[in-house]
CSV table of N, CA and C in Angstrom, one decimal:
chain,number,residue,atom,x,y,z
A,1,MET,N,52.3,-128.8,121.7
A,1,MET,CA,53.6,-129.3,121.7
A,1,MET,C,54.5,-128.3,120.9
A,2,LYS,N,54.0,-127.2,120.5
A,2,LYS,CA,54.8,-126.2,119.8
A,2,LYS,C,55.8,-125.6,120.7
A,3,ARG,N,57.1,-125.5,120.3
A,3,ARG,CA,58.2,-124.8,121.1
A,3,ARG,C,58.8,-123.8,120.2
A,4,LYS,N,59.4,-122.8,120.9
A,4,LYS,CA,60.1,-121.7,120.2
A,4,LYS,C,61.3,-122.2,119.4
A,5,ASP,N,62.0,-123.2,119.9
A,5,ASP,CA,63.2,-123.7,119.3
A,5,ASP,C,63.0,-124.8,118.3
A,6,GLU,N,61.7,-125.0,117.9
A,6,GLU,CA,61.4,-126.1,117.0
A,6,GLU,C,62.1,-126.0,115.6
A,7,ILE,N,62.7,-127.1,115.2
A,7,ILE,CA,63.4,-127.1,113.9
A,7,ILE,C,62.5,-127.9,112.9
A,8,TRP,N,61.9,-129.0,113.3
A,8,TRP,CA,61.1,-129.8,112.5
A,8,TRP,C,59.9,-130.4,113.3
A,9,ALA,N,58.8,-130.5,112.7
A,9,ALA,CA,57.6,-131.2,113.3
A,9,ALA,C,56.8,-131.9,112.3
A,10,ASP,N,56.2,-133.0,112.6
A,10,ASP,CA,55.4,-133.8,111.7
A,10,ASP,C,54.5,-134.6,112.6
A,11,ARG,N,53.6,-135.3,111.9
A,11,ARG,CA,52.6,-136.2,112.6
A,11,ARG,C,52.8,-137.6,111.9
A,12,LYS,N,52.5,-138.6,112.7
A,12,LYS,CA,52.4,-140.0,112.1
A,12,LYS,C,51.2,-139.9,111.1
A,13,ARG,N,51.4,-140.5,110.0
A,13,ARG,CA,50.4,-140.5,108.9
A,13,ARG,C,49.7,-141.8,108.8
A,14,ASN,N,48.5,-141.8,108.3
A,14,ASN,CA,47.8,-143.1,108.1
A,14,ASN,C,48.2,-143.7,106.8
A,15,PHE,N,47.5,-144.8,106.4
A,15,PHE,CA,47.9,-145.6,105.2
A,15,PHE,C,47.8,-144.8,103.9
A,16,LEU,N,47.0,-143.7,103.9
A,16,LEU,CA,46.9,-142.9,102.7
A,16,LEU,C,47.9,-141.7,102.7
A,17,GLY,N,48.7,-141.6,103.8
A,17,GLY,CA,49.6,-140.5,103.9
A,17,GLY,C,49.1,-139.2,104.5
A,18,LEU,N,47.9,-139.3,105.1
A,18,LEU,CA,47.2,-138.2,105.7
A,18,LEU,C,47.6,-138.1,107.2
A,19,PRO,N,47.8,-136.9,107.7
A,19,PRO,CA,48.2,-136.8,109.1
A,19,PRO,C,47.0,-136.9,110.1
A,20,TRP,N,46.3,-138.0,110.0
A,20,TRP,CA,45.1,-138.2,110.9
A,20,TRP,C,45.5,-139.2,112.0
A,21,SER,N,46.4,-138.8,112.9
A,21,SER,CA,46.7,-139.6,114.0
A,21,SER,C,47.0,-138.7,115.2
A,22,PHE,N,47.2,-139.4,116.4
A,22,PHE,CA,47.5,-138.6,117.6
A,22,PHE,C,48.9,-138.8,118.0
A,23,THR,N,49.8,-139.1,117.1
A,23,THR,CA,51.3,-139.1,117.3
A,23,THR,C,51.9,-138.0,116.6
A,24,LYS,N,52.6,-137.2,117.4
A,24,LYS,CA,53.3,-136.0,116.9
A,24,LYS,C,54.8,-136.1,117.2
A,25,TYR,N,55.6,-135.6,116.3
A,25,TYR,CA,57.1,-135.6,116.4
A,25,TYR,C,57.6,-134.2,116.4
A,26,LEU,N,58.6,-133.9,117.2
A,26,LEU,CA,59.1,-132.5,117.2
A,26,LEU,C,60.6,-132.6,117.5
A,27,LEU,N,61.4,-131.9,116.7
A,27,LEU,CA,62.8,-131.9,116.8
A,27,LEU,C,63.3,-130.5,117.2
A,28,THR,N,64.1,-130.4,118.2
A,28,THR,CA,64.7,-129.2,118.6
A,28,THR,C,66.2,-129.3,118.5
A,29,PRO,N,67.0,-128.3,118.7
A,29,PRO,CA,68.5,-128.4,118.6
A,29,PRO,C,69.1,-129.5,119.4
A,30,ASP,N,68.5,-129.9,120.5
A,30,ASP,CA,69.2,-130.9,121.4
A,30,ASP,C,68.3,-132.1,121.7
A,31,ARG,N,67.0,-132.1,121.4
A,31,ARG,CA,66.2,-133.2,121.7
A,31,ARG,C,65.1,-133.5,120.6
A,32,LEU,N,64.7,-134.8,120.7
A,32,LEU,CA,63.6,-135.3,119.8
A,32,LEU,C,62.5,-135.7,120.8
A,33,PHE,N,61.3,-135.1,120.5
A,33,PHE,CA,60.1,-135.4,121.3
A,33,PHE,C,59.1,-136.2,120.5
A,34,ILE,N,58.5,-137.2,121.2
A,34,ILE,CA,57.4,-138.0,120.6
A,34,ILE,C,56.2,-137.9,121.5
A,35,ASN,N,55.1,-137.3,121.0
A,35,ASN,CA,53.9,-137.2,121.8
A,35,ASN,C,52.9,-138.1,121.3
A,36,THR,N,52.3,-139.0,122.1
A,36,THR,CA,51.3,-139.9,121.6
A,36,THR,C,50.0,-139.8,122.5
A,37,GLY,N,48.9,-140.2,121.9
A,37,GLY,CA,47.7,-140.2,122.7
A,37,GLY,C,46.8,-139.0,122.5
A,38,PHE,N,45.5,-139.2,122.9
A,38,PHE,CA,44.5,-138.1,122.8
A,38,PHE,C,44.0,-137.8,124.2
A,39,LEU,N,43.2,-138.7,124.8
A,39,LEU,CA,42.7,-138.5,126.1
A,39,LEU,C,43.8,-138.7,127.2
A,40,ASN,N,44.5,-139.8,127.0
A,40,ASN,CA,45.7,-140.1,127.9
A,40,ASN,C,46.9,-139.9,127.0
A,41,SER,N,47.7,-138.9,127.2
A,41,SER,CA,48.8,-138.6,126.4
A,41,SER,C,50.1,-138.9,127.1
A,42,ARG,N,51.2,-139.1,126.3
A,42,ARG,CA,52.5,-139.4,126.8
A,42,ARG,C,53.5,-138.7,125.9
A,43,GLU,N,54.5,-138.0,126.5
A,43,GLU,CA,55.5,-137.3,125.8
A,43,GLU,C,56.8,-137.9,126.2
A,44,ASP,N,57.5,-138.5,125.2
A,44,ASP,CA,58.9,-139.1,125.4
A,44,ASP,C,59.8,-138.1,124.8
A,45,GLU,N,61.0,-138.1,125.3
A,45,GLU,CA,62.1,-137.3,124.7
A,45,GLU,C,63.4,-138.0,124.8
A,46,VAL,N,64.2,-137.8,123.8
A,46,VAL,CA,65.6,-138.4,123.8
A,46,VAL,C,66.5,-137.3,123.4
A,47,ARG,N,67.6,-137.2,124.2
A,47,ARG,CA,68.7,-136.2,123.8
A,47,ARG,C,69.4,-136.7,122.5
A,48,LEU,N,69.6,-135.8,121.6
A,48,LEU,CA,70.1,-136.2,120.3
A,48,LEU,C,71.5,-137.0,120.4
A,49,TYR,N,72.3,-136.6,121.4
A,49,TYR,CA,73.6,-137.2,121.5
A,49,TYR,C,73.5,-138.7,121.9
A,50,ARG,N,72.4,-139.1,122.4
A,50,ARG,CA,72.2,-140.5,122.8
A,50,ARG,C,71.7,-141.4,121.6
A,51,ILE,N,71.4,-140.8,120.5
A,51,ILE,CA,71.0,-141.6,119.4
A,51,ILE,C,72.3,-142.2,118.7
A,52,THR,N,72.3,-143.6,118.6
A,52,THR,CA,73.5,-144.2,118.1
A,52,THR,C,73.4,-144.7,116.7
A,53,ASP,N,72.2,-144.9,116.1
A,53,ASP,CA,72.1,-145.4,114.8
A,53,ASP,C,70.7,-144.9,114.2
A,54,ILE,N,70.7,-144.6,112.9
A,54,ILE,CA,69.5,-144.2,112.3
A,54,ILE,C,69.3,-145.0,111.0
A,55,THR,N,68.1,-145.5,110.8
A,55,THR,CA,67.8,-146.3,109.6
A,55,THR,C,66.5,-145.9,109.0
A,56,LEU,N,66.5,-145.7,107.7
A,56,LEU,CA,65.2,-145.3,107.0
A,56,LEU,C,64.7,-146.5,106.3
A,57,THR,N,63.4,-146.8,106.4
A,57,THR,CA,62.8,-147.9,105.7
A,57,THR,C,61.5,-147.3,105.0
A,58,ARG,N,61.3,-147.9,103.8
A,58,ARG,CA,60.1,-147.4,103.0
A,58,ARG,C,59.5,-148.6,102.3
A,59,SER,N,58.3,-148.9,102.6
A,59,SER,CA,57.6,-150.0,101.9
A,59,SER,C,57.1,-149.5,100.6
A,60,LEU,N,56.7,-150.4,99.7
A,60,LEU,CA,56.1,-149.9,98.4
A,60,LEU,C,55.0,-148.9,98.6
A,61,TRP,N,54.1,-149.2,99.6
A,61,TRP,CA,53.0,-148.3,99.8
A,61,TRP,C,53.5,-146.9,100.3
A,62,GLN,N,54.5,-146.9,101.2
A,62,GLN,CA,55.1,-145.7,101.7
A,62,GLN,C,55.7,-144.9,100.5
A,63,LYS,N,56.3,-145.6,99.6
A,63,LYS,CA,56.9,-144.9,98.4
A,63,LYS,C,55.8,-144.2,97.6
A,64,ILE,N,54.7,-144.9,97.5
A,64,ILE,CA,53.5,-144.4,96.7
A,64,ILE,C,52.9,-143.1,97.4
A,65,THR,N,52.8,-143.2,98.8
A,65,THR,CA,52.3,-142.1,99.5
A,65,THR,C,53.3,-141.0,99.9
A,66,GLY,N,54.5,-141.2,99.6
A,66,GLY,CA,55.6,-140.2,99.9
A,66,GLY,C,56.0,-140.2,101.4
A,67,THR,N,55.8,-141.3,102.1
A,67,THR,CA,56.2,-141.3,103.5
A,67,THR,C,57.3,-142.4,103.7
A,68,GLY,N,57.7,-142.5,104.9
A,68,GLY,CA,58.7,-143.4,105.3
A,68,GLY,C,58.8,-143.5,106.8
A,69,THR,N,59.5,-144.5,107.3
A,69,THR,CA,59.7,-144.7,108.8
A,69,THR,C,61.2,-144.6,109.1
A,70,ILE,N,61.6,-143.8,110.1
A,70,ILE,CA,62.9,-143.7,110.5
A,70,ILE,C,63.1,-144.5,111.8
A,71,HIS,N,63.9,-145.5,111.9
A,71,HIS,CA,64.2,-146.3,113.1
A,71,HIS,C,65.4,-145.7,113.7
A,72,CYS,N,65.4,-145.5,115.0
A,72,CYS,CA,66.5,-145.0,115.8
A,72,CYS,C,66.9,-145.9,116.9
A,73,ASP,N,68.1,-146.2,117.0
A,73,ASP,CA,68.7,-146.9,118.2
A,73,ASP,C,69.3,-145.9,119.1
A,74,SER,N,69.1,-146.0,120.4
A,74,SER,CA,69.6,-145.0,121.3
A,74,SER,C,70.2,-145.6,122.6
A,75,ALA,N,71.0,-144.8,123.3
A,75,ALA,CA,71.5,-145.2,124.5
A,75,ALA,C,70.6,-144.7,125.7
A,76,ASP,N,69.5,-144.2,125.4
A,76,ASP,CA,68.6,-143.7,126.4
A,76,ASP,C,67.9,-144.8,127.1
A,77,GLN,N,67.8,-144.7,128.4
A,77,GLN,CA,67.3,-145.8,129.2
A,77,GLN,C,65.8,-146.1,129.0
A,78,THR,N,65.0,-145.1,128.7
A,78,THR,CA,63.6,-145.4,128.6
A,78,THR,C,63.2,-145.6,127.1
A,79,MET,N,63.9,-145.0,126.2
A,79,MET,CA,63.4,-145.1,124.8
A,79,MET,C,64.2,-146.2,124.0
A,80,ARG,N,65.3,-146.6,124.4
A,80,ARG,CA,66.2,-147.6,123.6
A,80,ARG,C,66.0,-147.5,122.1
A,81,ASN,N,65.2,-148.3,121.5
A,81,ASN,CA,64.9,-148.3,120.1
A,81,ASN,C,63.5,-147.8,119.8
A,82,PHE,N,63.4,-146.9,118.9
A,82,PHE,CA,62.1,-146.3,118.6
A,82,PHE,C,62.0,-146.0,117.1
A,83,ASP,N,60.7,-145.8,116.7
A,83,ASP,CA,60.4,-145.5,115.3
A,83,ASP,C,59.8,-144.1,115.2
A,84,ILE,N,60.1,-143.4,114.1
A,84,ILE,CA,59.4,-142.2,113.7
A,84,ILE,C,58.6,-142.6,112.5
A,85,LYS,N,57.4,-142.9,112.7
A,85,LYS,CA,56.6,-143.7,111.7
A,85,LYS,C,55.8,-142.8,110.7
A,86,ASN,N,55.9,-143.3,109.5
A,86,ASN,CA,55.0,-142.7,108.4
A,86,ASN,C,55.1,-141.2,108.3
A,87,ILE,N,56.3,-140.6,108.1
A,87,ILE,CA,56.4,-139.2,108.0
A,87,ILE,C,56.7,-138.7,106.6
A,88,LYS,N,56.3,-137.5,106.3
A,88,LYS,CA,56.6,-137.0,105.0
A,88,LYS,C,58.0,-136.6,104.9
A,89,LYS,N,58.6,-136.6,103.7
A,89,LYS,CA,60.0,-136.2,103.4
A,89,LYS,C,60.9,-137.0,104.3
A,90,PRO,N,60.9,-138.3,104.3
A,90,PRO,CA,61.7,-139.1,105.2
A,90,PRO,C,63.2,-139.0,105.0
A,91,GLU,N,63.6,-138.9,103.7
A,91,GLU,CA,65.0,-138.8,103.4
A,91,GLU,C,65.6,-137.5,103.9
A,92,GLN,N,64.9,-136.4,103.7
A,92,GLN,CA,65.4,-135.1,104.2
A,92,GLN,C,65.4,-135.1,105.7
A,93,THR,N,64.4,-135.7,106.3
A,93,THR,CA,64.3,-135.7,107.8
A,93,THR,C,65.4,-136.6,108.4
A,94,ARG,N,65.7,-137.7,107.8
A,94,ARG,CA,66.8,-138.6,108.3
A,94,ARG,C,68.1,-137.9,108.2
A,95,GLU,N,68.4,-137.2,107.1
A,95,GLU,CA,69.6,-136.5,106.9
A,95,GLU,C,69.8,-135.4,107.9
A,96,GLN,N,68.7,-134.6,108.1
A,96,GLN,CA,68.7,-133.5,109.1
A,96,GLN,C,69.0,-134.1,110.5
A,97,LEU,N,68.3,-135.1,110.8
A,97,LEU,CA,68.4,-135.7,112.2
A,97,LEU,C,69.8,-136.2,112.4
A,98,SER,N,70.4,-136.9,111.3
A,98,SER,CA,71.7,-137.5,111.4
A,98,SER,C,72.8,-136.3,111.6
A,99,ASN,N,72.6,-135.3,110.9
A,99,ASN,CA,73.5,-134.1,111.0
A,99,ASN,C,73.4,-133.5,112.4
A,100,MET,N,72.2,-133.4,112.9
A,100,MET,CA,72.0,-132.8,114.3
A,100,MET,C,72.5,-133.7,115.4
A,101,VAL,N,72.4,-135.0,115.2
A,101,VAL,CA,73.0,-136.0,116.2
A,101,VAL,C,74.5,-135.8,116.2
A,102,GLU,N,75.1,-135.7,115.1
A,102,GLU,CA,76.6,-135.6,115.1
A,102,GLU,C,77.0,-134.2,115.7
A,103,GLU,N,76.3,-133.2,115.4
A,103,GLU,CA,76.5,-131.9,116.0
A,103,GLU,C,76.4,-131.9,117.5
A,104,SER,N,75.3,-132.5,118.0
A,104,SER,CA,75.1,-132.6,119.4
A,104,SER,C,76.1,-133.5,120.1
A,105,ARG,N,76.6,-134.5,119.4
A,105,ARG,CA,77.7,-135.3,120.0
A,105,ARG,C,79.0,-134.5,120.2
A,106,ARG,N,79.3,-133.7,119.1
A,106,ARG,CA,80.5,-132.8,119.2
A,106,ARG,C,80.3,-131.8,120.3
A,107,ALA,N,79.2,-131.2,120.4
A,107,ALA,CA,78.9,-130.1,121.4
A,107,ALA,C,79.0,-130.7,122.8
A,108,ASN,N,78.5,-131.9,123.0
A,108,ASN,CA,78.6,-132.6,124.3
A,108,ASN,C,79.8,-133.5,124.6
A,109,ARG,N,80.7,-133.5,123.6
A,109,ARG,CA,81.9,-134.3,123.7
A,109,ARG,C,81.6,-135.8,124.0
A,110,VAL,N,80.6,-136.3,123.2
A,110,VAL,CA,80.3,-137.7,123.3
A,110,VAL,C,80.8,-138.4,122.1
A,111,TYR,N,81.5,-139.5,122.3
A,111,TYR,CA,82.1,-140.2,121.2
A,111,TYR,C,81.7,-141.7,121.2
A,112,THR,N,81.5,-142.3,120.1
A,112,THR,CA,81.2,-143.7,120.0
A,112,THR,C,82.4,-144.4,119.4
A,113,LYS,N,82.9,-145.5,120.0
A,113,LYS,CA,84.1,-146.2,119.6
A,113,LYS,C,83.6,-147.6,119.2
A,114,GLU,N,84.2,-148.1,118.1
A,114,GLU,CA,84.0,-149.5,117.8
A,114,GLU,C,85.2,-150.2,118.4
A,115,THR,N,84.9,-151.2,119.2
A,115,THR,CA,86.0,-151.9,119.9
A,115,THR,C,86.2,-153.3,119.4
A,116,MET,N,87.4,-153.7,119.3
A,116,MET,CA,87.8,-155.1,118.9
A,116,MET,C,87.9,-155.9,120.2
A,117,LEU,N,87.1,-157.0,120.2
A,117,LEU,CA,87.2,-157.9,121.3
A,117,LEU,C,87.7,-159.3,120.8
A,118,THR,N,87.9,-160.2,121.6
A,118,THR,CA,88.5,-161.5,121.1
A,118,THR,C,87.6,-162.2,120.2
A,119,GLY,N,86.3,-162.1,120.3
A,119,GLY,CA,85.4,-162.8,119.4
A,119,GLY,C,84.9,-161.9,118.2
A,120,GLY,N,85.4,-160.7,118.0
A,120,GLY,CA,85.0,-159.9,116.9
A,120,GLY,C,84.7,-158.5,117.4
A,121,PHE,N,83.8,-157.9,116.7
A,121,PHE,CA,83.4,-156.5,117.0
A,121,PHE,C,82.5,-156.5,118.2
A,122,GLY,N,82.7,-155.5,119.1
A,122,GLY,CA,81.8,-155.4,120.3
A,122,GLY,C,80.8,-154.3,120.0
A,123,ALA,N,80.0,-154.0,121.0
A,123,ALA,CA,79.0,-152.9,120.9
A,123,ALA,C,79.7,-151.6,121.0
A,124,PRO,N,79.1,-150.5,120.5
A,124,PRO,CA,79.7,-149.2,120.6
A,124,PRO,C,79.9,-148.8,122.1
A,125,VAL,N,80.9,-148.2,122.4
A,125,VAL,CA,81.2,-147.7,123.7
A,125,VAL,C,80.9,-146.2,123.8
A,126,MET,N,80.1,-145.8,124.6
A,126,MET,CA,79.7,-144.3,124.7
A,126,MET,C,80.5,-143.7,125.8
A,127,GLU,N,81.0,-142.5,125.4
A,127,GLU,CA,81.7,-141.6,126.4
A,127,GLU,C,81.1,-140.3,126.3
A,128,GLY,N,81.0,-139.6,127.4
A,128,GLY,CA,80.5,-138.2,127.3
A,128,GLY,C,80.3,-137.6,128.7
A,129,PRO,N,79.6,-136.5,128.8
A,129,PRO,CA,79.5,-135.8,130.0
A,129,PRO,C,78.8,-136.5,131.2
A,130,ASP,N,77.8,-137.4,130.9
A,130,ASP,CA,77.1,-138.1,131.9
A,130,ASP,C,77.5,-139.6,131.9
A,131,MET,N,78.6,-140.0,131.3
A,131,MET,CA,79.1,-141.3,131.3
A,131,MET,C,80.5,-141.4,131.8
A,132,GLU,N,80.9,-142.5,132.3
A,132,GLU,CA,82.3,-142.6,132.7
A,132,GLU,C,83.1,-142.7,131.5
A,133,HIS,N,84.3,-143.2,131.5
A,133,HIS,CA,85.2,-143.2,130.4
A,133,HIS,C,85.1,-144.4,129.5
A,134,GLY,N,84.0,-145.0,129.4
A,134,GLY,CA,83.8,-146.1,128.5
A,134,GLY,C,84.3,-147.4,129.1
A,135,MET,N,84.5,-148.4,128.3
A,135,MET,CA,84.8,-149.7,128.7
A,135,MET,C,86.2,-149.8,129.3
A,136,TYR,N,87.2,-149.0,128.8
A,136,TYR,CA,88.6,-149.1,129.2
A,136,TYR,C,89.1,-148.1,130.1
A,137,GLY,N,88.2,-147.1,130.5
A,137,GLY,CA,88.7,-146.1,131.4
A,137,GLY,C,89.3,-145.0,130.6
A,138,GLN,N,89.9,-144.0,131.3
A,138,GLN,CA,90.3,-142.8,130.7
A,138,GLN,C,91.5,-142.9,129.8
A,139,ASP,N,92.4,-143.9,130.1
A,139,ASP,CA,93.6,-144.0,129.3
A,139,ASP,C,93.5,-145.0,128.1
A,140,GLY,N,92.4,-145.6,127.9
A,140,GLY,CA,92.3,-146.6,126.8
A,140,GLY,C,92.6,-148.0,127.3
A,141,PRO,N,92.7,-148.9,126.3
A,141,PRO,CA,93.0,-150.3,126.7
A,141,PRO,C,94.4,-150.5,127.1
A,142,ASP,N,94.7,-151.4,128.0
A,142,ASP,CA,96.0,-151.7,128.5
A,142,ASP,C,96.6,-152.7,127.5
A,143,PRO,N,97.7,-152.4,126.8
A,143,PRO,CA,98.3,-153.3,125.8
A,143,PRO,C,98.7,-154.6,126.3
A,144,GLU,N,99.0,-154.8,127.6
A,144,GLU,CA,99.4,-156.1,128.2
A,144,GLU,C,98.1,-156.9,128.3
A,145,ASP,N,97.0,-156.3,128.7
A,145,ASP,CA,95.7,-157.0,128.7
A,145,ASP,C,95.3,-157.5,127.3
A,146,MET,N,95.5,-156.7,126.3
A,146,MET,CA,95.1,-157.0,125.0
A,146,MET,C,96.0,-158.2,124.5
A,147,ALA,N,97.3,-158.2,124.9
A,147,ALA,CA,98.2,-159.3,124.4
A,147,ALA,C,97.8,-160.6,125.1
A,148,GLU,N,97.3,-160.6,126.3
A,148,GLU,CA,96.9,-161.8,127.1
A,148,GLU,C,95.7,-162.4,126.4
A,149,ASN,N,94.8,-161.6,125.8
A,149,ASN,CA,93.6,-162.1,125.2
A,149,ASN,C,93.8,-162.8,123.9
A,150,HIS,N,95.0,-162.6,123.3
A,150,HIS,CA,95.2,-163.2,122.0
A,150,HIS,C,96.0,-164.5,122.0
C-alpha cells in the first residue's frame, strides 16, 4: 500500500499499542485509504474534501499506550462514518488531517454551509465540483420563501 505521494501512514494497534493488525491507514494529499484484511483484503478510500467532521477520542487505556481513535463523518456514499482506530500520535494526526481536509475543500471549491430551517439548524449543505448548488440552488435562498416559513 506504499505510494509515492504518501504523507502519513500507520497501522491499527492492539490493546498494548503494538502494530499487530491487518488494518493499515494511508494519507495522501487528496485521499485517505483504509486497507483491511490479510487473506481477503479490502481497500477503501475517501476524498478528503468529502470529510465533514473529525473527532478524536481516547480511553484511559489509549492514553496509557499513547494511542487514540479518530472518528470521521463524510459525505462519501460508501464510507459515510468511519474510524481510524488505535493510532500513534492521534492529536498530531487529527490536526494534520483537519488541515488537509480544509486545503482540499479550498482546492476543489467545496463549501459546507450551516442552514437555518424553521425547526432549527439543518444538516450541512455540500457544494462543489461533483455536487449541484446545494439545497437552495445557485443564487441562495429566496427571501420570499424564507418569509413564508416564519
